[in-house]
Amino acid sequence: MSIKLVGDSWRALGREAGGADSFDLALRLTLLLLLLGPVGSWNVRAAVLLLVGLGLVFQALSRQPVLWFALALLTGWRVISDWPLADNHAYLLSYWCFAVACALLARDPRRVLETHGRVLIGVVFLLAAVQKGLLSPDYADGRFFRHTLSVDERFENFAVLAGGVDKQTIERNRRYLDSEPHEEKTGAGEAAFVEPLRLRVLVHLLTWGTLVFEGLLAAAFLWPRRDWLWRQRHRLLILFCLTTYAVATVAGFGRLLVAMGLAQCGGETHETRWAYLVAYALILIYEESPWLAALAGAG
Amino acid sequence: MPLSDAAGGGATRTRFHEYVTVAAPVVLLLTVALGHFVLVRTEHLSRWKGAGFGMFSTADGGSSRCLHVSALTAEGRRAELKIPTELYDVERRARELPTAGRLEEFARAMIKARGVAADGAVRVEVWRTEFDPVTMRPHGELLRVVEVGAR
């Protein structure tokens, strides 16, 4: 009896998710990410949560441009009041709320929101690729990931698992890299930066793999012809979200990209919609569960 | 006005409205990104900030930058000043975007918080850590210095 109930529930979920309007799903997932990661100071947060709650409870309200203009203003105010400290996805969230509001004012909201989602994602990844490949002075030669894998605690467990380095070595490298820059003598002293071969290989893979992947995403989303590359954009974005946010736990960015990708699934298969929803759920799990730490500890 | 002219004018306004609703969010993104690139070049804005989508592209940002603050006496002596907790937010903003105005504002806040002598001054230096491409040995690069008199 209980197995049948689970099976019935699963089939009902499958029908609901697969048949759901991707436009409405994208709006609801955006509201959900605002609920899961409230933004701003207490007054902004309260106003955002109120609007988000109303939008989730009353579906008709979620299709009103005034709700989304209000969310765009509030999320935009958060960015302005935090200037220059806000992370990049805080800006993208505000742009996306503004895009939804603009789409709801258009004659064909679905088509307009699809265009917004596609172009915004494409331009974001284009900027990211240009920053890494052309403008940054310390990305292409590997210095960024050599530094980050030792200094950024979010990457520590990944460095242990994939880079073959132990936590003591990471700690020693962190002390070496963190010396005060304004002193005549750096704190590095006689110490050296320790890099096993596997870590060096990982650095090269991450450096060039990330650059190529982001460049491909930019190309796929901005490609003007609806040919093979254009058709790969959902697969590439979902793969990017599943791999990147397993390690770099900037979950808000990942969930936002999923919502923006889902908004473009009007003509896509149920499987594509499902894949986005699974990616959204997995990013939540990545954020909340210490799975990497458990694997690194067990290894 | 003839009906056909009114209809033509209405269709033009609708097309313009459609263009604006499609273009506005992307124009906003590109405008802010352009501002980011200008500030990176002119005011040492960290690539991680300001919506240029340069996060994870450089080690320059956050803990790789620091503010060094010292009090200067009229006799030329110099003493390092510790940043009080109530100025951590101001310090962080100044570190990520070290414009002359921000550093001067921070220096004046330090004068008030630390009670610097009226004939003295506060010197604020913003340093960025760079790493040797081969050995990863860190060395400092001075981005900006300001001195503000206590008077």
XYZ file of C-alpha atoms in Angstrom:
450
model
C 0.000 0.000 0.000
C 2.752 2.475 0.951
C 4.778 1.551 -2.178
C 1.714 2.233 -4.334
C 1.208 5.593 -2.601
C 4.828 6.562 -3.262
C 4.517 5.437 -6.874
C 1.285 7.410 -7.360
C 2.835 10.503 -5.802
C 5.911 10.180 -8.013
C 3.804 9.871 -11.178
C 1.693 12.855 -10.129
C 4.881 14.879 -9.558
C 6.185 13.801 -12.951
C 2.976 14.912 -14.706
C 2.954 18.236 -12.825
C 6.620 19.060 -13.428
C 6.782 17.795 -16.971
C 3.578 19.470 -18.061
C 3.981 22.688 -16.101
C 4.258 25.923 -17.989
C 7.981 26.751 -18.022
C 7.236 30.485 -17.780
C 5.325 30.019 -14.520
C 7.895 27.526 -13.229
C 10.687 30.039 -13.843
C 8.781 32.744 -11.971
C 8.044 30.425 -9.065
C 11.638 29.229 -8.826
C 12.789 32.857 -8.794
C 10.390 33.627 -5.951
C 11.578 30.491 -4.173
C 15.227 31.466 -4.401
C 14.365 34.861 -2.889
C 12.602 33.019 -0.077
C 15.529 30.631 0.516
C 18.159 33.377 0.393
C 16.580 36.579 1.691
C 18.512 39.641 0.629
C 19.388 43.018 2.081
C 19.100 44.746 5.437
C 16.149 43.976 7.696
C 13.722 46.417 6.079
C 14.534 45.323 2.523
C 14.386 41.675 3.589
C 10.975 42.079 5.198
C 9.540 43.770 2.121
C 11.052 41.159 -0.225
C 9.773 38.252 1.853
C 6.293 39.779 1.990
C 6.153 40.208 -1.776
C 7.626 36.749 -2.371
C 5.101 35.170 -0.018
C 2.211 36.907 -1.757
C 3.561 35.875 -5.170
C 3.891 32.237 -4.173
C 0.494 32.005 -2.497
C -1.499 33.966 -5.106
C -0.349 32.802 -8.526
C -2.243 35.576 -10.316
C -0.149 38.112 -8.395
C 3.071 36.456 -9.590
C 2.085 37.502 -13.119
C 1.706 41.181 -12.243
C 4.517 43.454 -13.470
C 4.173 45.678 -10.393
C 5.277 42.796 -8.123
C 8.423 42.252 -10.173
C 9.202 45.977 -10.525
C 8.967 46.191 -6.727
C 11.320 43.196 -6.362
C 13.704 44.710 -8.913
C 13.760 47.973 -6.973
C 14.292 46.265 -3.633
C 17.049 43.953 -4.871
C 18.574 46.896 -6.734
C 18.470 49.040 -3.586
C 20.292 46.276 -1.724
C 23.091 46.405 -4.323
C 23.307 50.197 -4.161
C 23.333 50.348 -0.366
C 26.027 47.640 -0.222
C 28.176 49.343 -2.861
C 30.787 48.165 -3.752
C 30.524 44.961 -1.705
C 27.594 43.124 -3.352
C 28.451 39.914 -5.176
C 27.837 39.743 -8.904
C 24.817 37.479 -8.652
C 23.094 40.128 -6.510
C 23.186 42.401 -9.559
C 22.029 39.586 -11.870
C 19.084 38.883 -9.555
C 18.012 42.499 -9.802
C 18.422 42.480 -13.603
C 16.342 39.271 -13.782
C 13.498 40.681 -11.660
C 13.545 43.740 -13.943
C 13.538 41.440 -16.990
C 10.489 39.556 -15.690
C 8.686 42.854 -15.066
C 9.504 44.056 -18.601
C 8.391 40.733 -20.103
C 5.054 40.901 -18.302
C 4.434 44.269 -19.934
C 5.062 42.862 -23.426
C 2.479 41.477 -25.827
C 4.156 38.033 -25.736
C 5.652 37.680 -22.241
C 6.926 34.127 -22.833
C 8.874 35.029 -25.953
C 10.287 38.184 -24.383
C 11.359 36.397 -21.180
C 13.001 33.629 -23.246
C 14.999 36.321 -25.044
C 15.927 38.029 -21.766
C 17.052 34.772 -20.212
C 19.093 33.745 -23.226
C 20.826 37.087 -23.734
C 21.469 37.800 -20.048
C 23.032 34.356 -19.523
C 25.054 34.681 -22.724
C 26.408 38.130 -21.832
C 27.227 37.110 -18.236
C 29.305 34.161 -19.429
C 30.894 36.264 -22.157
C 32.001 38.814 -19.556
C 33.269 36.032 -17.283
C 35.286 34.462 -20.113
C 36.720 37.816 -21.204
C 37.695 38.675 -17.631
C 39.484 35.353 -17.196
C 41.006 34.927 -20.620
C 41.894 38.452 -21.641
C 41.846 40.899 -18.743
C 42.973 39.153 -15.586
C 46.741 39.345 -15.022
C 46.899 36.124 -12.979
C 44.322 33.691 -14.374
C 45.772 32.158 -17.557
C 49.122 31.259 -15.936
C 47.338 29.291 -13.213
C 48.114 31.608 -10.313
C 44.437 32.145 -9.525
C 43.660 28.471 -8.885
C 47.077 27.821 -7.273
C 46.133 30.580 -4.787
C 42.442 29.693 -4.425
C 42.850 25.968 -3.796
C 45.016 26.822 -0.772
C 43.425 29.986 0.550
C 39.680 29.676 -0.143
C 38.167 27.372 2.487
C 35.285 26.474 0.148
C 37.807 24.658 -2.053
C 39.784 22.950 0.693
C 37.925 19.618 0.651
C 37.940 19.585 -3.142
C 41.706 20.205 -3.161
C 42.196 17.288 -0.747
C 39.982 14.939 -2.793
C 40.986 15.855 -6.334
C 44.400 17.451 -5.787
C 45.940 14.722 -3.656
C 47.145 17.176 -1.031
C 46.596 16.847 2.718
C 45.133 19.503 4.995
C 48.457 20.193 6.718
C 50.049 21.080 3.377
C 47.092 23.314 2.521
C 47.467 25.075 5.875
C 51.217 25.569 5.307
C 50.570 26.968 1.812
C 47.861 29.236 3.214
C 50.306 30.714 5.761
C 52.870 31.174 2.996
C 50.398 33.018 0.756
C 48.753 35.101 3.464
C 51.757 37.098 4.631
C 51.269 40.851 5.099
C 52.147 42.587 1.822
C 53.226 45.924 3.272
C 56.094 44.544 5.332
C 59.624 44.829 3.923
C 60.143 41.121 4.327
C 57.220 38.932 3.546
C 56.302 36.338 6.116
C 57.169 33.618 3.630
C 60.723 33.404 5.010
C 62.459 30.184 4.006
C 59.171 28.357 3.374
C 58.203 27.228 -0.105
C 54.870 26.712 -1.804
C 54.211 22.951 -1.906
C 52.489 21.584 -4.998
C 52.257 17.841 -5.661
C 52.038 16.868 -9.321
C 48.340 15.961 -9.020
C 47.574 19.434 -7.670
C 49.417 21.065 -10.573
C 47.430 18.971 -13.054
C 44.209 19.936 -11.272
C 45.174 23.627 -11.492
C 45.667 23.383 -15.269
C 42.429 21.442 -15.728
C 40.417 23.937 -13.697
C 42.046 26.966 -15.329
C 41.485 25.969 -18.931
C 38.406 23.844 -18.395
C 36.538 26.712 -16.740
C 37.598 29.190 -19.409
C 36.588 26.921 -22.287
C 33.304 25.937 -20.630
C 32.287 29.554 -19.978
C 33.275 30.514 -23.515
C 31.143 27.684 -24.902
C 28.199 28.764 -22.765
C 28.518 32.337 -24.015
C 28.662 31.122 -27.610
C 25.717 28.713 -27.221
C 23.427 31.291 -25.617
C 24.337 34.123 -27.959
C 24.531 32.022 -31.138
C 22.287 33.666 -33.764
C 21.381 30.467 -35.670
C 19.220 27.707 -34.276
C 21.649 24.936 -35.159
C 23.622 22.310 -33.234
C 25.458 24.720 -30.891
C 22.274 26.620 -30.054
C 20.549 23.299 -29.202
C 23.304 22.387 -26.702
C 22.772 25.416 -24.510
C 20.487 23.762 -21.943
C 22.768 20.712 -21.596
C 25.798 22.943 -21.151
C 24.123 25.179 -18.571
C 22.754 22.274 -16.553
C 26.153 20.545 -16.618
C 27.833 23.801 -15.552
C 25.454 24.200 -12.617
C 25.781 20.581 -11.490
C 29.596 20.630 -11.525
C 30.501 24.182 -10.545
C 28.148 24.609 -7.622
C 29.141 21.264 -6.150
C 32.486 22.898 -5.370
C 32.076 26.674 -5.460
C 29.055 26.865 -3.223
C 27.617 30.118 -4.507
C 24.190 28.517 -4.446
C 22.260 31.734 -5.072
C 23.990 32.147 -8.420
C 23.345 28.542 -9.383
C 19.649 28.683 -8.530
C 19.262 31.932 -10.433
C 20.902 30.488 -13.558
C 18.544 27.489 -13.346
C 15.470 29.753 -13.128
C 16.734 31.801 -16.082
C 17.433 28.656 -18.108
C 14.022 27.191 -17.300
C 12.347 30.335 -18.644
C 13.651 29.310 -22.087
C 12.108 25.832 -22.023
C 8.842 26.698 -23.727
C 9.599 24.563 -26.743
C 11.804 22.027 -24.992
C 11.122 18.479 -23.880
C 9.850 17.435 -20.469
C 13.263 15.884 -19.827
C 14.973 19.272 -20.163
C 12.556 20.837 -17.690
C 13.069 17.946 -15.311
C 16.834 18.270 -15.625
C 16.636 21.935 -14.572
C 14.428 21.072 -11.611
C 16.811 18.315 -10.526
C 19.727 20.761 -10.857
C 17.858 23.255 -8.659
C 17.282 20.581 -6.029
C 20.874 19.357 -6.157
C 22.260 22.868 -5.695
C 20.124 23.090 -2.549
C 21.571 19.790 -1.343
C 25.141 20.843 -2.200
C 24.657 23.976 -0.102
C 23.148 22.313 2.920
C 24.990 19.012 3.188
C 28.683 18.560 4.079
C 29.116 15.844 1.457
C 32.492 17.088 0.206
C 33.841 17.307 3.756
C 32.598 13.768 4.442
C 34.299 12.439 1.311
C 37.509 14.349 2.057
C 37.511 13.067 5.624
C 36.883 9.513 4.559
C 39.599 9.627 1.874
C -6.843 63.338 -37.107
C -7.579 60.656 -39.775
C -8.042 57.188 -38.220
C -5.216 55.655 -40.320
C -2.669 58.161 -38.916
C -3.795 57.432 -35.360
C -3.497 53.683 -36.007
C 0.018 54.127 -37.541
C 1.131 56.237 -34.585
C -0.221 53.648 -32.169
C 1.607 50.806 -33.943
C 4.895 52.769 -33.827
C 4.484 53.438 -30.122
C 3.733 49.720 -29.564
C 6.852 48.680 -31.515
C 8.966 51.145 -29.532
C 7.464 49.817 -26.316
C 8.318 46.267 -27.370
C 11.913 47.221 -28.191
C 12.314 48.906 -24.806
C 10.884 45.923 -22.882
C 13.243 43.562 -24.723
C 16.367 45.709 -24.606
C 16.159 47.421 -21.209
C 17.525 44.647 -18.919
C 20.485 43.897 -21.194
C 21.263 47.593 -21.649
C 21.250 47.924 -17.860
C 23.645 44.970 -17.467
C 26.027 46.316 -20.114
C 25.963 49.855 -18.696
C 26.840 48.706 -15.188
C 29.516 46.351 -16.570
C 31.052 49.259 -18.487
C 31.172 51.219 -15.227
C 32.963 48.245 -13.623
C 35.663 48.229 -16.309
C 36.208 51.981 -15.974
C 36.508 51.739 -12.177
C 38.886 48.758 -12.346
C 41.198 50.786 -14.551
C 40.921 54.157 -12.856
C 40.163 53.427 -9.194
C 41.519 49.898 -8.612
C 38.065 48.384 -8.098
C 38.442 44.667 -7.380
C 37.405 42.544 -10.380
C 35.267 40.460 -7.995
C 32.913 43.395 -7.435
C 30.880 45.859 -9.421
C 29.034 43.475 -11.790
C 31.790 42.936 -14.310
C 31.428 39.184 -13.629
C 35.148 38.884 -12.930
C 34.682 36.743 -9.826
C 36.929 33.674 -9.804
C 39.175 35.342 -12.397
C 41.875 36.794 -10.142
C 43.457 36.385 -6.743
C 43.150 40.166 -6.237
C 40.248 40.734 -3.913
C 39.065 40.221 -0.348
C 41.922 39.055 1.857
C 44.539 39.736 -0.843
C 44.165 43.434 -0.146
C 44.763 45.241 3.091
C 44.636 48.726 4.501
C 47.621 49.823 6.555
C 46.900 52.778 8.807
C 49.446 54.802 10.747
C 49.429 57.978 12.800
C 52.060 60.613 11.952
C 53.266 63.151 14.494
C 54.495 66.656 13.760
C 58.032 65.418 14.652
C 57.823 62.822 11.895
C 57.249 59.770 14.090
C 54.958 57.053 12.830
C 52.846 54.593 14.804
C 50.615 51.878 13.430
C 46.930 52.201 14.269
C 44.606 49.284 14.809
C 41.276 49.569 12.998
C 38.378 49.550 15.490
C 35.543 47.081 14.910
C 33.010 49.847 14.252
C 35.019 50.851 11.168
C 35.353 47.354 9.693
C 32.551 47.987 7.194
C 34.057 51.315 6.056
C 37.473 49.645 5.822
C 36.106 46.789 3.710
C 34.439 49.159 1.254
C 37.618 51.218 1.003
C 39.671 48.067 0.385
C 37.504 46.862 -2.522
C 37.229 50.320 -4.135
C 40.106 52.490 -2.820
C 39.165 55.850 -4.277
C 40.880 58.899 -2.809
C 37.552 60.094 -1.415
C 36.850 56.808 0.378
C 40.330 56.653 1.880
C 40.081 60.245 3.080
C 36.695 59.496 4.647
C 38.213 56.442 6.328
C 41.226 58.456 7.542
C 38.947 61.091 9.086
C 36.924 58.339 10.783
C 40.177 56.883 12.188
C 41.266 60.319 13.458
C 37.994 60.617 15.348
C 38.002 57.004 16.608
C 41.649 56.987 17.741
C 41.879 60.562 19.022
C 44.881 61.554 16.898
C 46.660 64.742 18.081
C 45.542 67.971 16.419
C 49.006 68.600 14.907
C 49.264 65.039 13.630
C 47.942 63.199 10.614
C 46.771 59.769 9.568
C 48.282 57.933 6.629
C 46.247 55.233 4.886
C 47.913 52.839 2.460
C 46.070 50.273 0.338
C 48.183 47.258 -0.536
C 47.503 44.427 -2.935
C 49.295 41.082 -2.706
C 50.707 39.737 -5.926
C 52.268 36.327 -6.360
C 55.362 35.287 -8.271
C 54.248 33.287 -11.337
C 56.700 30.471 -10.586
C 57.258 30.300 -6.825
C 53.961 31.955 -5.714
C 56.063 34.088 -3.345
C 53.845 36.973 -2.226
C 54.918 40.571 -2.584
C 53.027 43.758 -1.984
C 51.986 46.361 -4.485
C 50.978 49.753 -3.136
C 47.748 50.821 -4.829
C 47.068 54.171 -3.207
C 48.158 56.397 -0.296
C 46.370 59.280 1.351
C 47.378 61.464 4.298
C 44.802 63.486 6.171
C 45.722 66.056 8.815
C 43.918 65.835 12.119
C 43.132 69.569 12.158
